[in-house]
Coordinates of C-alpha atoms and ligand atoms in Angstrom, one line a residue:
M18 CA 11.4 2.7 11.5
V19 CA 11.8 -0.9 10.1
D20 CA 14.2 -3.7 11.5
L21 CA 15.0 -5.6 8.3
K22 CA 18.0 -7.2 10.1
G23 CA 16.3 -8.6 12.8
Q24 CA 13.7 -10.1 10.7
Y25 CA 16.3 -11.4 8.1
N26 CA 18.7 -12.8 11.1
E27 CA 15.2 -15.1 12.0
I28 CA 14.7 -16.4 8.3
K29 CA 18.3 -16.9 7.0
D30 CA 18.3 -20.2 7.0
T31 CA 15.4 -20.4 4.6
V32 CA 16.4 -17.8 2.6
N33 CA 19.7 -18.0 1.9
P34 CA 19.7 -21.7 0.4
A35 CA 16.6 -20.2 -1.5
I36 CA 18.8 -17.4 -3.4
Q37 CA 21.7 -19.6 -3.5
E38 CA 19.4 -22.1 -5.4
V39 CA 18.5 -19.4 -8.1
I40 CA 22.1 -18.6 -8.8
E41 CA 23.0 -22.2 -9.1
N42 CA 20.1 -22.6 -11.6
T43 CA 21.1 -19.3 -13.4
A44 CA 17.3 -19.0 -14.2
F45 CA 17.5 -15.4 -13.0
I46 CA 14.6 -14.1 -14.9
N47 CA 11.0 -15.9 -15.2
G48 CA 12.4 -19.0 -13.7
P49 CA 10.6 -21.3 -11.5
K50 CA 10.7 -19.2 -8.5
V51 CA 8.6 -16.8 -9.9
H52 CA 6.3 -19.0 -11.3
D53 CA 6.1 -20.8 -7.7
F54 CA 5.6 -17.7 -5.8
Q55 CA 3.0 -16.6 -8.3
K56 CA 1.1 -19.7 -7.8
K57 CA 1.3 -19.3 -3.9
L58 CA 0.4 -15.9 -3.6
E59 CA -2.8 -16.9 -5.9
N60 CA -3.8 -19.4 -3.2
Y61 CA -3.0 -17.3 -0.4
L62 CA -4.8 -14.1 -1.7
D63 CA -7.6 -16.7 -3.3
V64 CA -7.2 -14.4 -6.7
K65 CA -7.3 -16.5 -10.0
H66 CA -4.3 -14.2 -11.3
V67 CA -1.0 -12.9 -9.9
I68 CA 1.2 -11.2 -12.2
P69 CA 4.4 -10.4 -10.5
C70 CA 6.4 -7.3 -12.1
A71 CA 9.2 -5.1 -11.0
N72 CA 7.6 -2.8 -8.5
G73 CA 4.6 -1.3 -6.8
T74 CA 4.8 1.8 -9.1
D75 CA 4.8 -0.1 -12.3
A76 CA 2.1 -2.4 -11.2
L77 CA -0.2 0.5 -11.0
Q78 CA 0.7 1.6 -14.2
I79 CA 0.7 -1.5 -16.1
A80 CA -2.9 -2.2 -14.4
M81 CA -4.1 1.1 -15.9
M82 CA -2.4 0.1 -19.5
G83 CA -4.2 -3.2 -19.2
L84 CA -7.3 -1.6 -18.7
G85 CA -7.1 0.3 -22.1
L86 CA -7.1 3.7 -20.0
K87 CA -6.6 6.6 -22.7
P88 CA -4.7 10.1 -22.4
G89 CA -7.7 12.5 -21.5
D90 CA -9.6 10.2 -19.3
E91 CA -10.3 11.1 -15.6
V92 CA -8.9 8.9 -12.7
I93 CA -10.1 9.7 -9.3
T94 CA -7.5 9.2 -6.4
A95 CA -6.7 10.0 -3.1
D96 CA -5.1 13.3 -1.8
F97 CA -3.2 11.7 0.9
T98 CA -1.0 8.9 -0.1
F99 CA 2.3 8.5 -1.6
A100 CA 3.0 10.1 -4.7
A101 CA 3.4 6.8 -7.1
T102 CA -0.2 6.5 -6.9
V103 CA -0.9 9.8 -8.9
E104 CA 2.5 9.7 -10.5
V105 CA 1.5 6.9 -13.0
I106 CA -1.9 8.5 -13.8
A107 CA 0.1 11.7 -15.1
L108 CA 2.7 9.6 -16.7
L109 CA 0.0 7.6 -18.8
Q110 CA -1.4 11.2 -19.7
L111 CA -4.7 10.2 -17.9
T112 CA -6.2 13.1 -15.6
P113 CA -5.6 12.9 -12.1
V114 CA -8.3 13.9 -9.9
L115 CA -7.5 14.1 -6.6
V116 CA -10.0 14.1 -3.8
D117 CA -10.2 14.2 0.2
V118 CA -10.1 11.4 2.5
N119 CA -11.6 10.5 5.8
P120 CA -10.6 12.0 8.9
N121 CA -10.6 8.8 11.0
D122 CA -9.1 5.7 8.8
F123 CA -7.3 8.1 6.3
N124 CA -8.8 6.7 3.4
I125 CA -10.5 8.0 0.4
N126 CA -13.7 10.1 1.0
I127 CA -17.0 8.4 -0.8
E128 CA -19.1 11.5 -0.7
A129 CA -15.7 13.4 -2.4
I130 CA -15.5 10.5 -4.9
K131 CA -19.2 11.1 -6.0
N132 CA -19.0 14.9 -5.9
A133 CA -15.6 14.3 -8.4
I134 CA -17.3 12.0 -11.0
T135 CA -17.7 13.7 -14.5
P136 CA -18.7 11.9 -17.8
K137 CA -14.7 11.6 -18.5
T138 CA -14.3 9.9 -15.3
K139 CA -13.1 6.1 -15.8
A140 CA -11.4 4.7 -12.8
I141 CA -11.2 5.1 -9.3
V142 CA -8.1 4.2 -7.6
P143 CA -8.7 3.6 -3.4
V144 CA -5.6 3.3 -1.9
H145 CA -5.2 1.0 1.5
L146 CA -3.6 3.3 3.4
F147 CA -1.1 2.4 6.2
G148 CA -2.9 -0.9 6.2
Q149 CA -6.3 -0.9 5.9
C150 CA -8.9 -0.8 3.2
A151 CA -10.8 1.9 2.0
N152 CA -14.6 1.5 2.0
M153 CA -14.8 -0.8 -1.1
E154 CA -18.1 -1.6 -0.6
A155 CA -19.3 1.9 -1.1
I156 CA -16.4 2.1 -3.8
M157 CA -17.7 -0.7 -5.6
E158 CA -21.3 0.6 -5.8
I159 CA -20.2 3.7 -7.0
A160 CA -18.2 2.2 -9.7
Q161 CA -21.3 0.0 -10.6
A162 CA -23.6 2.8 -11.1
H163 CA -21.0 5.2 -13.3
D164 CA -19.5 2.2 -15.2
L165 CA -15.8 2.6 -13.6
F166 CA -12.8 0.6 -13.4
V167 CA -11.4 0.0 -9.9
I168 CA -8.2 -0.3 -9.1
E169 CA -6.8 -1.0 -5.6
D170 CA -3.5 0.3 -4.8
N171 CA -2.6 -2.3 -2.1
A172 CA 1.1 -1.5 -1.6
Q173 CA 0.4 -0.9 2.1
A174 CA -2.4 -3.4 3.0
I175 CA -1.1 -6.7 1.9
G176 CA -2.7 -10.0 3.6
A177 CA -5.7 -7.3 5.4
N178 CA -9.1 -8.7 5.3
Y179 CA -11.8 -6.5 4.4
T180 CA -15.3 -7.4 5.5
F181 CA -18.4 -6.6 3.8
K182 CA -21.6 -6.0 5.5
D183 CA -22.9 -9.4 4.7
G184 CA -19.9 -10.8 6.6
R185 CA -18.1 -12.1 3.5
K186 CA -14.5 -11.6 4.3
V187 CA -11.8 -11.0 1.3
K188 CA -8.2 -10.2 0.7
A189 CA -7.6 -6.8 0.5
G190 CA -6.8 -6.0 -3.4
T191 CA -8.8 -8.4 -4.5
I192 CA -12.4 -6.7 -4.7
G193 CA -11.9 -4.1 -7.6
N194 CA -11.1 -5.0 -11.0
V195 CA -7.4 -4.8 -10.5
G196 CA -5.3 -4.7 -7.4
A197 CA -1.5 -3.9 -7.6
T198 CA 1.1 -4.5 -4.5
S199 CA 4.7 -3.3 -3.7
F200 CA 7.2 -5.6 -2.2
F201 CA 9.6 -2.9 -1.5
P202 CA 11.6 -4.1 1.4
S203 CA 9.6 -2.3 4.3
K204 CA 6.6 -3.3 3.4
N205 CA 4.6 -6.2 5.0
L206 CA 5.6 -8.6 2.5
G207 CA 9.0 -7.0 1.1
C208 CA 11.8 -8.7 -0.8
Y209 CA 15.6 -8.0 -0.8
G210 CA 15.3 -5.2 -3.7
D211 CA 12.1 -3.9 -5.7
G212 CA 9.4 -6.2 -6.5
G213 CA 5.5 -5.9 -7.1
A214 CA 2.7 -7.7 -8.5
I215 CA -0.8 -7.1 -10.3
F216 CA -3.8 -9.2 -9.0
T217 CA -7.0 -9.8 -10.8
N218 CA -9.9 -12.4 -11.0
D219 CA -10.7 -11.2 -14.7
D220 CA -9.2 -13.6 -17.5
E221 CA -9.1 -11.4 -20.1
L222 CA -7.3 -8.7 -18.1
A223 CA -4.7 -11.2 -16.9
H224 CA -3.9 -12.2 -20.3
T225 CA -3.6 -8.4 -21.6
I226 CA -1.4 -7.5 -18.5
R227 CA 0.5 -10.6 -18.8
G228 CA 1.8 -9.2 -22.2
V229 CA 2.0 -5.8 -21.1
V230 CA 4.8 -6.5 -18.5
N231 CA 6.7 -8.3 -21.1
H232 CA 7.3 -5.8 -24.0
G233 CA 3.5 -6.4 -25.2
M234 CA 4.5 -9.7 -26.4
Y235 CA 2.1 -12.5 -26.4
E236 CA 4.1 -14.4 -28.8
R237 CA 8.0 -14.2 -29.0
Y238 CA 9.3 -11.0 -30.9
H239 CA 5.4 -10.4 -31.9
H240 CA 4.4 -7.0 -30.0
D241 CA 0.6 -6.8 -30.2
V242 CA 0.2 -3.9 -27.7
V243 CA 2.6 -1.5 -26.3
G244 CA 4.2 -2.9 -23.2
V245 CA 6.9 -2.3 -20.6
N246 CA 9.9 -4.3 -19.4
S247 CA 8.6 -5.1 -15.7
R248 CA 9.8 -8.6 -14.4
L249 CA 9.8 -9.7 -11.0
D250 CA 13.4 -11.4 -11.0
S251 CA 14.0 -14.8 -9.6
I252 CA 16.2 -13.9 -6.2
Q253 CA 13.4 -11.6 -5.4
A254 CA 10.6 -14.4 -6.0
A255 CA 12.5 -16.8 -3.9
V256 CA 13.0 -14.3 -1.0
L257 CA 8.9 -13.8 -1.4
D258 CA 8.4 -17.3 -1.8
A259 CA 10.1 -17.9 1.8
K260 CA 8.8 -15.2 3.5
L261 CA 4.7 -15.4 2.0
P262 CA 4.0 -18.5 4.6
L263 CA 5.4 -16.0 7.4
L264 CA 3.0 -13.3 6.4
D265 CA 0.3 -13.7 8.6
A266 CA 2.7 -14.2 11.6
Y267 CA 4.0 -10.7 10.7
N268 CA 1.0 -8.9 10.2
A269 CA -0.1 -10.3 13.5
R270 CA 2.9 -9.5 15.3
R271 CA 2.5 -5.9 13.6
I272 CA -1.1 -6.0 15.3
E273 CA 0.4 -6.8 18.4
A274 CA 2.4 -4.3 18.7
A275 CA -0.3 -1.5 17.5
N276 CA -2.5 -2.9 20.3
K277 CA 0.4 -2.1 22.9
Y278 CA 0.8 1.4 21.6
D279 CA -3.1 1.6 21.5
A280 CA -3.3 0.9 25.3
A281 CA -0.5 3.4 26.4
F282 CA -2.0 6.3 24.1
K283 CA -6.0 5.9 24.5
D284 CA -6.4 7.7 27.4
I285 CA -4.2 10.6 26.6
D286 CA -6.4 13.4 25.2
C287 CA -4.1 15.1 22.7
I288 CA -3.4 11.8 20.8
E289 CA -5.7 10.1 18.6
I290 CA -4.9 6.0 18.3
P291 CA -5.6 4.9 14.6
F292 CA -9.1 3.9 13.8
R293 CA -9.9 0.5 13.2
Y294 CA -13.0 -0.9 11.6
G295 CA -14.4 -4.1 13.3
D296 CA -12.5 -7.3 13.2
V297 CA -8.9 -7.7 14.2
D298 CA -7.0 -8.5 10.8
N299 CA -8.4 -5.4 8.9
H300 CA -5.8 -3.5 9.6
V301 CA -2.2 -5.0 9.0
F302 CA -0.7 -1.7 10.3
H303 CA 2.1 -0.8 7.6
Q304 CA 2.3 2.4 9.5
Y305 CA 1.0 2.9 13.1
T306 CA -0.1 6.5 12.6
L307 CA -1.2 8.8 15.3
K308 CA -2.8 12.2 15.4
V309 CA -1.3 14.6 17.8
K310 CA -3.9 17.7 18.5
G311 CA -2.7 20.8 20.3
V312 CA 0.7 19.4 20.3
D313 CA 3.6 20.8 18.4
R314 CA 4.1 17.9 16.0
D315 CA 7.3 19.1 14.4
A316 CA 9.0 19.8 17.9
L317 CA 7.8 16.1 18.9
V318 CA 9.4 14.5 15.8
K319 CA 12.5 16.6 16.7
H320 CA 12.4 15.3 20.5
L321 CA 12.1 11.5 19.5
N322 CA 15.0 12.0 16.9
E323 CA 17.0 13.5 19.8
K324 CA 16.1 10.2 21.6
E325 CA 17.2 7.9 19.0
I326 CA 13.5 7.0 18.0
P327 CA 12.7 7.1 14.3
C328 CA 9.6 8.3 13.3
G329 CA 8.0 9.9 10.2
V330 CA 5.5 12.1 8.8
Y331 CA 3.4 10.0 6.5
Y332 CA 2.7 12.5 4.5
P333 CA 4.0 16.0 5.0
I334 CA 2.3 17.5 1.7
P335 CA -1.4 16.8 0.2
L336 CA -0.4 15.7 -3.6
H337 CA -2.7 18.4 -4.9
K338 CA -0.2 20.9 -3.7
Q339 CA 2.9 19.3 -5.1
K340 CA 4.3 21.4 -8.1
A341 CA 3.9 18.4 -10.3
Y342 CA 0.4 17.9 -9.6
L343 CA -1.0 21.7 -9.2
D344 CA -4.4 22.0 -11.3
E345 CA -6.2 25.2 -11.2
R346 CA -9.5 23.1 -10.8
Y347 CA -8.3 22.1 -7.3
V348 CA -10.3 24.1 -4.7
E349 CA -8.7 24.5 -1.3
S350 CA -12.0 24.0 0.7
N351 CA -12.6 20.8 -0.9
F352 CA -9.5 19.4 0.7
E353 CA -10.0 20.2 4.4
V354 CA -9.3 16.9 5.9
T355 CA -6.0 16.4 4.2
N356 CA -4.7 19.6 4.7
Q357 CA -5.2 19.4 8.5
L358 CA -3.8 15.6 8.7
V359 CA -0.5 16.4 7.3
K360 CA 0.0 18.8 10.3
E361 CA -0.9 16.5 12.6
V362 CA 0.4 13.0 11.8
I363 CA 3.1 11.0 13.0
S364 CA 4.1 7.5 12.2
L365 CA 6.0 5.3 14.9
P366 CA 8.1 2.5 14.3
M367 CA 6.3 -0.4 13.3
H368 CA 7.6 -3.8 12.0
T369 CA 8.0 -7.3 13.0
E370 CA 10.6 -7.1 15.5
L371 CA 9.2 -4.6 18.0
D372 CA 9.8 -5.6 21.5
N373 CA 8.1 -4.5 24.9
E374 CA 11.0 -2.6 26.0
Q375 CA 11.9 -0.8 22.7
I376 CA 7.8 0.0 22.7
N377 CA 8.1 1.0 26.4
Y378 CA 10.8 3.5 25.7
I379 CA 8.8 4.8 22.7
T380 CA 5.3 5.5 24.5
T381 CA 7.1 6.9 27.5
T382 CA 9.3 9.1 25.5
I383 CA 6.3 10.2 24.2
T384 CA 4.0 10.8 27.1
N385 CA 6.6 12.4 28.9
F386 CA 7.0 14.8 26.1
I387 CA 3.4 15.4 26.4
D388 CA 3.1 16.0 30.0
G389 CA 6.3 18.8 29.6
Ligands
PLP23 C1 0.6 3.8 -1.6 C2 1.9 3.3 -2.5 N1 1.3 3.2 -3.7 C3 2.4 2.8 -4.6 C4 3.7 2.5 -4.1 C5 5.1 2.2 -4.9 O1 5.7 1.2 -4.7 P1 7.1 0.7 -5.2 O2 8.0 1.7 -4.3 O3 7.3 -0.7 -5.0 O4 7.1 1.1 -6.8 C6 4.1 2.9 -2.7 C7 5.3 2.5 -2.2 O5 5.8 3.0 -1.3 C8 3.1 2.8 -1.8 O6 3.1 3.3 -0.5

C-alpha cells in the first residue's frame, strides 16, 4: 500500500545526517530537533501552538484531557473511522456517541450530529477521513450554537486545506478548538516510528496541554494535573524536520496519482471514484478509496492479492458493531450509510512513489476483473 523504502532512498542524504546529529548530541528527549520541528510545523500550519507527542492516539486523548472533559460527558464522533478516535473517548470514561457518515465524502454527517446532541454532549470529534476535511463550517456552527468543543482528528489529512464559503483557506486541524495528528510511518507526514502532535490557537489550552504531555508538570516535580508521558523523541523529530519541507510535494504526488486513478475509473458504472470538494488541495489522499457497486468486493480483493497488488478495506466493520463499543442505545437504521460502506469500499495503493507503470497495472487489473 505504501513504499516507505522508495521514499527513504530519495531523502536518505538529508535524513541520515539529521538522525546522526541527534545521536552525536545525545539529546534524545525534548532536544533542539523537537523544538525546531515544532516551530516549523506551527509556521507551516499557520497555528499558534503545536505540541508534539508520542502518537496520534495520545494526541486525541491529551486534547480531551486538556479540554477538561469529564466521565459521563458525551462526545460525538463518526462510526466509520479507525478505532483510535472512539478508543480514547472510552478510555477517559467519556461516553462515545457514534453517528453515521456521508455516502460521498465518508465524513461525519451534519444532520446525524444535530440529532445526537443531548444536554450531556460536550464535544464533537470530526475525523478528516482519507485526507479530506469534514464539513467544518457546519460543525463549527453547531458547536457554537450548543457550546461544544471541536477536536479535529487530523491523522489522515495533514497538509489538506479547508476552504470556507467566503473563500478563506486554512489548514486541516487548525479550525476547531484543537487538532490532533499522527506521524505513523505511512501517514502523509510520517516518521520512522511513532509520533503525533496536537495543534491549537488557544494559549491557555496550549499551556494546559504542555503540562499534560509531561506528567502534568508545569514546574519540575510539581504535578498540578494528572498527566501522561507522551513525548515525540528527538530522532523522530529529526526525520519529520527533514520531511516537512517536502510535505506539499508529497501531497501533490498523491493527488497526481489520484487523478490518474480517477481518469481510469471515471466511466465505469460500477465504480464510484472518490468525491472531492472544489479546490485541488482540499483532499490529500491519505487513502484512495473506491466504492464498488454490484461487484463482489471481496472477490476483487482476492483477485488483486493474487496479482500481487496490495489493497485494503478501510474499514470493514462499523465502530458501533465492534464488541468494545456496543451500546444498546444504537439503532441500526441510524447507521445505514456506514453499514453499506463497509461492504463497498476498497482502498488502492497510494503513496509518493507510485509510477505510471504501477498505476496502469493496477487499473487494468481492476477493469479486466470487472469486464469479467
Ligand atoms: C483517523 C485516525 N485517528 C487516529 C489515529 C491514531 O494514530 P496513531 O497510530 O499514531 O496512534 C489514526 C492512525 O491510524 C487514524 O487513522
